[in-house]
mmCIF file of C-alpha atoms in Angstrom:
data_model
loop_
_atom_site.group_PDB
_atom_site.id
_atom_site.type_symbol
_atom_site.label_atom_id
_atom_site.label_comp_id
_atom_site.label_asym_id
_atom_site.label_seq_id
_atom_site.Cartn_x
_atom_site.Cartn_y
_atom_site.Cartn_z
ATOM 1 C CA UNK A 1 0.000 0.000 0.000
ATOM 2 C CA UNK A 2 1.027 3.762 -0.542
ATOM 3 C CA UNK A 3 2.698 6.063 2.134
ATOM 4 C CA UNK A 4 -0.910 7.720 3.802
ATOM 5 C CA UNK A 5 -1.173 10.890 2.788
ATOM 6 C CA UNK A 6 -0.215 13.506 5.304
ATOM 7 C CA UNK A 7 -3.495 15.050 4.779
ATOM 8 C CA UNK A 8 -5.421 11.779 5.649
ATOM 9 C CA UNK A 9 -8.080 11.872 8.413
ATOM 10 C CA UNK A 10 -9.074 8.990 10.839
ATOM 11 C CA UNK A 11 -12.223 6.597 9.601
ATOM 12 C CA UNK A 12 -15.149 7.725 12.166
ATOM 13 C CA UNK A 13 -16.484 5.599 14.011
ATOM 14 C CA UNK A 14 -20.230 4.845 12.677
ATOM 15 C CA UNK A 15 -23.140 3.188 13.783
ATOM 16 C CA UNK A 16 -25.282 0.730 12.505
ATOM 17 C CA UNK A 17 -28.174 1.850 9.808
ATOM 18 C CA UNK A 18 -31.442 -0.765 10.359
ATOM 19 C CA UNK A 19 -31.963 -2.646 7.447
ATOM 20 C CA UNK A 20 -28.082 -2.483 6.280
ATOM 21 C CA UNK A 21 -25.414 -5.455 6.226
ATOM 22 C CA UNK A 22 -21.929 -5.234 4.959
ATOM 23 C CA UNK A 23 -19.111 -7.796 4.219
ATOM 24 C CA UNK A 24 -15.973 -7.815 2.269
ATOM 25 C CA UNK A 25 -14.108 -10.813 1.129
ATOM 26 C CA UNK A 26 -10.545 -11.331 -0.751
ATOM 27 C CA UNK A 27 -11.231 -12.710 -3.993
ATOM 28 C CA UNK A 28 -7.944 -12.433 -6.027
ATOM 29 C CA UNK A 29 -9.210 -10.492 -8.833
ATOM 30 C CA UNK A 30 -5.767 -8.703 -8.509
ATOM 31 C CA UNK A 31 -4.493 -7.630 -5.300
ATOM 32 C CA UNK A 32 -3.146 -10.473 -3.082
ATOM 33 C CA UNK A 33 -3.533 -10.537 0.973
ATOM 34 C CA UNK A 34 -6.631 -7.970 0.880
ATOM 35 C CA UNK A 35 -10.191 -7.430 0.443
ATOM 36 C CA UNK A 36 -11.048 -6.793 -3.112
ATOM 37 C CA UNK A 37 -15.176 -7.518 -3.136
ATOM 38 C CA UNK A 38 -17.786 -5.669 -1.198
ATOM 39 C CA UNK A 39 -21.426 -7.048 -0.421
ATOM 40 C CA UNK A 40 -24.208 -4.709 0.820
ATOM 41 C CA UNK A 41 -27.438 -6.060 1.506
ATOM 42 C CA UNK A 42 -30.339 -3.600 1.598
ATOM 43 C CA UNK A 43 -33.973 -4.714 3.710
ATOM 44 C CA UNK A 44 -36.386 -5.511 0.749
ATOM 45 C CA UNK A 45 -38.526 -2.829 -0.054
ATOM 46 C CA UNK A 46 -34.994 -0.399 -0.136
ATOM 47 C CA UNK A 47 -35.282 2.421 -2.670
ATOM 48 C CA UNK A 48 -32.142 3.854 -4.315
ATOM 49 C CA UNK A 49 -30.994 7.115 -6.571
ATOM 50 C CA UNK A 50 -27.983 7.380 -7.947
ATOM 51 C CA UNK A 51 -25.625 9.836 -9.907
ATOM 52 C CA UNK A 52 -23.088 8.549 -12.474
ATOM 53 C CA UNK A 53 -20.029 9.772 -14.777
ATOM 54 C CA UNK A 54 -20.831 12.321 -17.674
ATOM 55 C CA UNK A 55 -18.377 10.739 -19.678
ATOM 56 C CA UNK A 56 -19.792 9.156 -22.992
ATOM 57 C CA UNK A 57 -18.010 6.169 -22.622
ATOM 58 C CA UNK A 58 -19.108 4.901 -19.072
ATOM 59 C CA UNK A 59 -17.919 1.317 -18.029
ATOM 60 C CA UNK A 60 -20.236 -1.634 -18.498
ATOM 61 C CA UNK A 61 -21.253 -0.885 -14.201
ATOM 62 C CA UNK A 62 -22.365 2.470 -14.681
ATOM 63 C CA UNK A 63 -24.384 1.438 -18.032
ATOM 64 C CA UNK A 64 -25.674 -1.995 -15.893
ATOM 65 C CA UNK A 65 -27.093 0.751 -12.975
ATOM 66 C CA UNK A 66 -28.334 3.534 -15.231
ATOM 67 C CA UNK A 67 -30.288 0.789 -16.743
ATOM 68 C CA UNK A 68 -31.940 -0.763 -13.321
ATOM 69 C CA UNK A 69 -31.815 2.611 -12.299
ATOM 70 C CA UNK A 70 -36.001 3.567 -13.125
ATOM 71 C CA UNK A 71 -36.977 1.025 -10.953
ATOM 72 C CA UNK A 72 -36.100 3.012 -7.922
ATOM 73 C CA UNK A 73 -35.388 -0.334 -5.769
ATOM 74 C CA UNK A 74 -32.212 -1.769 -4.418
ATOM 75 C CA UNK A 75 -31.726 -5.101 -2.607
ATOM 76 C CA UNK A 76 -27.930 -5.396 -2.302
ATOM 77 C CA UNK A 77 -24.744 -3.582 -4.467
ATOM 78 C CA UNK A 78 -21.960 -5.495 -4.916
ATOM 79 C CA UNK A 79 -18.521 -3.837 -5.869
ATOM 80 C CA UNK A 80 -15.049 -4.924 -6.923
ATOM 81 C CA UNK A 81 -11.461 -2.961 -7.388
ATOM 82 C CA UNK A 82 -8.639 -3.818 -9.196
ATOM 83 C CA UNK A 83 -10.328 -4.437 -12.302
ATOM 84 C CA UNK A 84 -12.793 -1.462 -13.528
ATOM 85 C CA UNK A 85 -14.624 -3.375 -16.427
ATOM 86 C CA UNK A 86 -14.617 -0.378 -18.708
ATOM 87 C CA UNK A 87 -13.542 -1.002 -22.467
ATOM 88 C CA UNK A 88 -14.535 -4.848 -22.177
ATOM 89 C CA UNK A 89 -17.245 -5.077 -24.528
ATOM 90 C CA UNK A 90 -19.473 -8.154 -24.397
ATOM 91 C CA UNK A 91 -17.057 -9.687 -21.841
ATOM 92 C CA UNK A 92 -17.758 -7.138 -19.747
ATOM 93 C CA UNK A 93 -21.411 -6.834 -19.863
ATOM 94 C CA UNK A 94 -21.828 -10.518 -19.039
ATOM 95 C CA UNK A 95 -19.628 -9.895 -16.372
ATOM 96 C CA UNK A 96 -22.501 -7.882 -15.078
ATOM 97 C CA UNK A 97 -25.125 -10.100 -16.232
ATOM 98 C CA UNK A 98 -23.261 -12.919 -14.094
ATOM 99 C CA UNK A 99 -22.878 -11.491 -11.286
ATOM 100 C CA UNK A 100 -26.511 -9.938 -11.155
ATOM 101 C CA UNK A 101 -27.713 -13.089 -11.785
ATOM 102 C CA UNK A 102 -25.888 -14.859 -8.757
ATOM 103 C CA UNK A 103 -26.788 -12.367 -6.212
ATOM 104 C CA UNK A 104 -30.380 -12.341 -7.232
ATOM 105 C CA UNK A 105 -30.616 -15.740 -6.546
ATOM 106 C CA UNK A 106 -28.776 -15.316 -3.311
ATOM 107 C CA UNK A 107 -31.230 -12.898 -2.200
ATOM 108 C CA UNK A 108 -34.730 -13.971 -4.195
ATOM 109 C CA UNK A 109 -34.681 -10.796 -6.322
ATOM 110 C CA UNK A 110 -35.015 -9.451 -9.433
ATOM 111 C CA UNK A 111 -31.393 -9.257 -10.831
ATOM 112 C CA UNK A 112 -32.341 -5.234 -11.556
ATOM 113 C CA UNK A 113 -32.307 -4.701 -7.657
ATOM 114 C CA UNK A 114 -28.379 -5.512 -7.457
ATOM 115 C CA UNK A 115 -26.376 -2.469 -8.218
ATOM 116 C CA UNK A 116 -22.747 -2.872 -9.616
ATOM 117 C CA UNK A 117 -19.558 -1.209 -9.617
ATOM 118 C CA UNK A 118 -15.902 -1.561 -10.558
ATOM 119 C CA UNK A 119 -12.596 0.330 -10.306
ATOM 120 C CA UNK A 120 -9.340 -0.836 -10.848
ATOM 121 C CA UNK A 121 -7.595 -1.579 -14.162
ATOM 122 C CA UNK A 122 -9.510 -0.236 -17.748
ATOM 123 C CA UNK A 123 -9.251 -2.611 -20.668
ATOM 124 C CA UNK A 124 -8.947 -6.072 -19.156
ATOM 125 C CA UNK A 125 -11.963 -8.656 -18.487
ATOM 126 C CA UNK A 126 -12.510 -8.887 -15.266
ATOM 127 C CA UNK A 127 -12.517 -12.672 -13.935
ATOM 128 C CA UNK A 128 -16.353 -13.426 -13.447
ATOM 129 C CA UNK A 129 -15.938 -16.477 -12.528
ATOM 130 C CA UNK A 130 -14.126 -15.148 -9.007
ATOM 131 C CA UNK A 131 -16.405 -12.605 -8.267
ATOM 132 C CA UNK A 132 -19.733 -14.837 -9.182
ATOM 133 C CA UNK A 133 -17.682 -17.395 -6.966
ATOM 134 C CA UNK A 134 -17.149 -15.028 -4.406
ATOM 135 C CA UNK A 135 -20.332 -13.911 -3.608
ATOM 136 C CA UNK A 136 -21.472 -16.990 -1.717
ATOM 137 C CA UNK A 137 -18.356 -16.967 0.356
ATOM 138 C CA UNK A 138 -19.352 -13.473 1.576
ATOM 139 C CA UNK A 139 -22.995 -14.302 2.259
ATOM 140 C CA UNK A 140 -22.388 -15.740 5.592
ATOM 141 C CA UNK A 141 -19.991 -12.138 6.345
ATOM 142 C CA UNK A 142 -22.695 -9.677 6.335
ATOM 143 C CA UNK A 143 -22.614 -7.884 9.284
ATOM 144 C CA UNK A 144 -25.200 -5.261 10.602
ATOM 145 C CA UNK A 145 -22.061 -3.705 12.705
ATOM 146 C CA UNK A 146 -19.999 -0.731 13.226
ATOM 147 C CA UNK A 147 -16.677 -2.262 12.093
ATOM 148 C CA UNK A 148 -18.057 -4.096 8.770
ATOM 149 C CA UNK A 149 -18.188 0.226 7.590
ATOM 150 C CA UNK A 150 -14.293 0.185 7.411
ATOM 151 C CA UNK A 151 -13.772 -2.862 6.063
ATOM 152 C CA UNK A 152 -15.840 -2.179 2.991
ATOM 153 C CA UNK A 153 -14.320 1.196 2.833
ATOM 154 C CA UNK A 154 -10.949 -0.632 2.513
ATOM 155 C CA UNK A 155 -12.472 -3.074 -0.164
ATOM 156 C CA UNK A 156 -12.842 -0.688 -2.649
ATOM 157 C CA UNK A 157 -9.830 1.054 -2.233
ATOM 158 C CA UNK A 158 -7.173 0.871 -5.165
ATOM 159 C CA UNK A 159 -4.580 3.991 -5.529
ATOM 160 C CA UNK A 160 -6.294 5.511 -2.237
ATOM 161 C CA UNK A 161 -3.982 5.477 1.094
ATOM 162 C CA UNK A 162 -6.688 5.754 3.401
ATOM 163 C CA UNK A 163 -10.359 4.598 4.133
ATOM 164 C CA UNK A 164 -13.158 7.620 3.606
ATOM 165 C CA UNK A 165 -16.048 7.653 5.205
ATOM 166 C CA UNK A 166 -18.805 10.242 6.923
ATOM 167 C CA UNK A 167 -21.656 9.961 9.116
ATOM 168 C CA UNK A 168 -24.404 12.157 10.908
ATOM 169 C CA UNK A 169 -27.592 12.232 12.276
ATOM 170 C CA UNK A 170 -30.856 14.162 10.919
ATOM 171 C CA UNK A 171 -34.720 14.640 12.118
ATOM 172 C CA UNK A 172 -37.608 13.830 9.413
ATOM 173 C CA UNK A 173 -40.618 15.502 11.487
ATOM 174 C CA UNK A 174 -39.445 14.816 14.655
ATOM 175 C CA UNK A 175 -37.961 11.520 13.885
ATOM 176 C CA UNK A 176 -34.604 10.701 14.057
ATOM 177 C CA UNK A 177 -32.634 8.884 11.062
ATOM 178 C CA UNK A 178 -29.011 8.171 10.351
ATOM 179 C CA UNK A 179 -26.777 8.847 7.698
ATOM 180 C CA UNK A 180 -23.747 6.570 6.533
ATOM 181 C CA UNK A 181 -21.413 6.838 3.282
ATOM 182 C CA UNK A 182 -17.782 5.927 2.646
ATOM 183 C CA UNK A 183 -15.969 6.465 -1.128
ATOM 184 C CA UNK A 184 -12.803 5.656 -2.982
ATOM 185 C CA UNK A 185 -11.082 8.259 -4.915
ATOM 186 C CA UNK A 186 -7.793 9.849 -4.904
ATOM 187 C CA UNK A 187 -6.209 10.267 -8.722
ATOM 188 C CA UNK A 188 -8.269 11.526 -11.852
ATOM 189 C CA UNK A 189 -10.319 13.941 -10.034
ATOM 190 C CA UNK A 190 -11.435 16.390 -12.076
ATOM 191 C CA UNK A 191 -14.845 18.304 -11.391
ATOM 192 C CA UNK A 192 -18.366 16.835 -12.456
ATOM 193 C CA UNK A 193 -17.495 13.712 -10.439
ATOM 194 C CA UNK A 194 -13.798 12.197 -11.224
ATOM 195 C CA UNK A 195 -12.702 9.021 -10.302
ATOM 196 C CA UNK A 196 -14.612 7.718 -6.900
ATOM 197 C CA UNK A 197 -17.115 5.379 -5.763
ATOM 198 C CA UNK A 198 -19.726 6.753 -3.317
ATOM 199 C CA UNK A 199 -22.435 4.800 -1.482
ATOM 200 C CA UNK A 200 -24.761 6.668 1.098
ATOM 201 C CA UNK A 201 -26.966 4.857 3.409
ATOM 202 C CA UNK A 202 -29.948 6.083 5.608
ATOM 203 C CA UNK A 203 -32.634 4.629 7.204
ATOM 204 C CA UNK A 204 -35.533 6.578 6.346
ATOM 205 C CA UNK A 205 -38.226 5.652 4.608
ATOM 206 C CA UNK A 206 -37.988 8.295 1.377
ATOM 207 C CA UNK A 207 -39.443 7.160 -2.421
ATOM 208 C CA UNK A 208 -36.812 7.276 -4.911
ATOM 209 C CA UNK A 209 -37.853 10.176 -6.333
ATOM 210 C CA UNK A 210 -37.595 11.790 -3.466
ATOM 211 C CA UNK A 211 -33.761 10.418 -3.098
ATOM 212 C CA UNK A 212 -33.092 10.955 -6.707
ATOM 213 C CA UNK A 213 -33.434 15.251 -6.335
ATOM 214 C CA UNK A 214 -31.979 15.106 -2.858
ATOM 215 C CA UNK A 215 -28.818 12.959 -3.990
ATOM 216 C CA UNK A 216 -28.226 15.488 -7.715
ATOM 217 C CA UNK A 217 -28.545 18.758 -5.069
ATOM 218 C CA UNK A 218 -25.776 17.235 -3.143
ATOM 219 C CA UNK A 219 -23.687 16.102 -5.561
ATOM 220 C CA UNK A 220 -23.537 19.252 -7.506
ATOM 221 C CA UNK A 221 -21.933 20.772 -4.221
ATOM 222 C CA UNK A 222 -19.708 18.099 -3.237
ATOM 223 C CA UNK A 223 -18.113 15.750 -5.376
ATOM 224 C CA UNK A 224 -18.869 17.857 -8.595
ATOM 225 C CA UNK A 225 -16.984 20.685 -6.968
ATOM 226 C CA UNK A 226 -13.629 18.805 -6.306
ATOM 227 C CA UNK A 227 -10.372 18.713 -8.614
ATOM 228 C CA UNK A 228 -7.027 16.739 -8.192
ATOM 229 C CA UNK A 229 -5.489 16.158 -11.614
ATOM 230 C CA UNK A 230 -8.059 17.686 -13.961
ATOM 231 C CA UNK A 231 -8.774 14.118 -15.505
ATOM 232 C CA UNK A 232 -12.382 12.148 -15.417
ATOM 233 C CA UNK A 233 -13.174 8.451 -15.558
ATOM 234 C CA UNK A 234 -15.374 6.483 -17.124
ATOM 235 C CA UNK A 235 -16.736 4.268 -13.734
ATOM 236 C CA UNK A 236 -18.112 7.451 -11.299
ATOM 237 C CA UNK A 237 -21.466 6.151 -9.497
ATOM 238 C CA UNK A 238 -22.719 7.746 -6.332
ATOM 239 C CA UNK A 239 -25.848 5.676 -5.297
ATOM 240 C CA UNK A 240 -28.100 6.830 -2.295
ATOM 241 C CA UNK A 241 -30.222 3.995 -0.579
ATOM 242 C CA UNK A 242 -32.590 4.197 1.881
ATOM 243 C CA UNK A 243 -33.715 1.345 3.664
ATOM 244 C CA UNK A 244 -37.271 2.671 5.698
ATOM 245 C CA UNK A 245 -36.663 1.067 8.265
ATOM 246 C CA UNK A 246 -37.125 4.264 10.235
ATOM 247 C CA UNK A 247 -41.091 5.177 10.577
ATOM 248 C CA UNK A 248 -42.082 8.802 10.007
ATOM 249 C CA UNK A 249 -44.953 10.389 8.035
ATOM 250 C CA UNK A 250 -44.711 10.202 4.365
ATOM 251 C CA UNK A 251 -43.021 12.517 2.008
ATOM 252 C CA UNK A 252 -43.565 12.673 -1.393
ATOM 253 C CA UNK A 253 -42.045 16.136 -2.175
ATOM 254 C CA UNK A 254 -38.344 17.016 -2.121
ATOM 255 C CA UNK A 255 -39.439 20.424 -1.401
ATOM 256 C CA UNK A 256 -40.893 19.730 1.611
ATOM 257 C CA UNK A 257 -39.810 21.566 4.497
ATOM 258 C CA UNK A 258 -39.759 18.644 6.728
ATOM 259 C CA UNK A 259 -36.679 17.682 4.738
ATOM 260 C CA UNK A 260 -34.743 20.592 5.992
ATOM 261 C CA UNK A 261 -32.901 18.588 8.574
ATOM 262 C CA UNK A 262 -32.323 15.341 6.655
ATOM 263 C CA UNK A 263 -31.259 17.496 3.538
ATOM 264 C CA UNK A 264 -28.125 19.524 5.315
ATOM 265 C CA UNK A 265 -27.182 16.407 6.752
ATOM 266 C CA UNK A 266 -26.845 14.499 3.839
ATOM 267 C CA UNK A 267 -25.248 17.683 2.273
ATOM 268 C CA UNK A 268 -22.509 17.706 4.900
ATOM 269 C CA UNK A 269 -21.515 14.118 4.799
ATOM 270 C CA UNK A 270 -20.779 14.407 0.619
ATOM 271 C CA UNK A 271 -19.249 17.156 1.259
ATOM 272 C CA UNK A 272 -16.755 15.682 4.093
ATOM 273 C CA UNK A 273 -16.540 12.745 1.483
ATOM 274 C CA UNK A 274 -15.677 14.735 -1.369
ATOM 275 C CA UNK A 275 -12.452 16.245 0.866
ATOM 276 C CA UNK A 276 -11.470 13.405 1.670
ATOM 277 C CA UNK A 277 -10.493 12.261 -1.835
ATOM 278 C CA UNK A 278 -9.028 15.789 -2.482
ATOM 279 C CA UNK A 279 -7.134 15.077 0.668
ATOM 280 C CA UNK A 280 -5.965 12.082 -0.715
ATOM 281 C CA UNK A 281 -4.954 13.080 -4.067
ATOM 282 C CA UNK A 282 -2.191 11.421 -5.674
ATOM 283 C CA UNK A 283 1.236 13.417 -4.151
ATOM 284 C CA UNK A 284 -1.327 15.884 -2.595
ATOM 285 C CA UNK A 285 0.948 17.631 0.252
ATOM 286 C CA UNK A 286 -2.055 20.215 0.652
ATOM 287 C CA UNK A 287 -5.594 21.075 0.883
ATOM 288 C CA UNK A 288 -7.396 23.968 -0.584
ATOM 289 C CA UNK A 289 -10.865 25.517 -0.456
ATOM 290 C CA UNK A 290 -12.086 28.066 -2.632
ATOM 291 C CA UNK A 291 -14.790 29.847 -1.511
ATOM 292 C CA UNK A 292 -16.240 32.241 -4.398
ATOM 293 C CA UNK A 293 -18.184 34.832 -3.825
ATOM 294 C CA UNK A 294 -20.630 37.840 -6.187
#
């Protein structure tokens, strides 16, 4: 692994989110003697939004997501590094169909409701067969707990020297709900995304429409606002799930001013996201903020 950056910042200790298990398992698509796989598992009935690379060549993932994508449900995402499936052709969308189809059946879903993502290598096939083999190795791993957060931080890490993640707590009309994310990123940052993977977990219980506006406000002020290198990617996804797990009164409107709350929280974890891959940029012996104003 690379020297941590001496602008890296401790992994915070989070809670658990109701209705969200984690697991991570070492695989051997191309790192040896760490995790390379991550397995989240969503409480059925989970809706999702998510935000992906403008780049008109996205990798086989993004394409796989921004297809399921209009069904606005989510029943587990499962994630590799070290290879980023992009320029793979047919190989590389039957890597998705594969593993799609494996988790479905691991879970009784609809292969639609399993959200994928890759980063790693671009041009070379990723091995299917290990991460379609891998998945019901990590079954048995989930794990509803505070520690299982790092370790699928560190899954998905490839270039990064240090784990990202952010957490807070929000009301939705008087009723308390918890926010969770963690990301990868540290070299081809560039603004509208760059190169990261973001996944943000609450337990309220918001439609995906709902999610979808809250999740593009966010991102327009956090990781579309960050720049390392001045280079994009072709694998970007920030998905937003939300488990309802946590009972309030319905909300239908992402104007609604009972949103206020869950809104600047969600804002401010991004945001702390977003720094920490500038943090971590490749070399990176600084960090700057501009702050532009009139």
């Amino acid at each position: 692994m690379p020297t941590v950056s001496p602008n890296a910042v401790a992994f915070p200790a989070m809670s658990p989110i109701a209705g969200v298990r984690l697991a991570s398992y070492a695989a051997g698509i191309r790192y040896q003697g760490r995790d390379d796989v991550m397995l989240v598992e969503l409480a059925p009935g989970s809706t999702v939004a998510g935000v992906f690379t403008q780049s008109t060549m996205p990798g086989q993932p993004v394409i796989w997501c921004q297809q399921c994508l209009p069904r606005g449900t989510v029943r587990a995402v499962v994630v590799n590094s070290g290879n980023a499936n992009v320029f793979t052709g047919r190989a590389g969308w039957q890597v998705c169909e594969s593993t799609a189809a494996t988790a479905a059946r691991l879970f009784d879903c609809d292969p639609r409701d399993i959200y994928l993502s890759s980063t790693g290598v671009i041009g070379e096939p990723p091995p299917a067969d290990r991460i379609s083999a891998a998945l019901p190795h990590i079954m048995p791993l989930l794990d509803p707990s505070a520690g299982a957060w790092e370790k699928a931080a560190r899954a998905i890490m490839t270039t990064d020297t240090f784990p990202k993640g952010a957490t807070a707590t929000a009301s939705i009309d008087g009723t308390p709900v918890r926010i969770n994310g963690f990301c990868k990123g540290s070299g081809m940052i560039a603004p509208d995304m760059a190169t990261m993977l973001s996944y943000v977990f609450t337990d309220a219980a918001l439609p995906a429409p709902v999610l979808q506006a809250l999740l593009a406000e966010a991102t327009e002020v956090s990781f579309n606002c960050m720049t390392v290198d001045g280079d994009t990617s072709t694998s970007d996804t920030v998905l937003l799930c939300a488990t309802g797990c946590t009972r309030h009164l319905a909300i239908s409107d992402p104007g609604d001013p009972r949103l206020a709350g869950f809104r600047a929280a969600l804002r401010g974890v991004m945001i702390d996201l977003a720094k920490q891959i500038a943090r971590d940029g490749e070399g990176a012996q600084k960090f700057v903020t501009i702050d532009v104003t009139g």
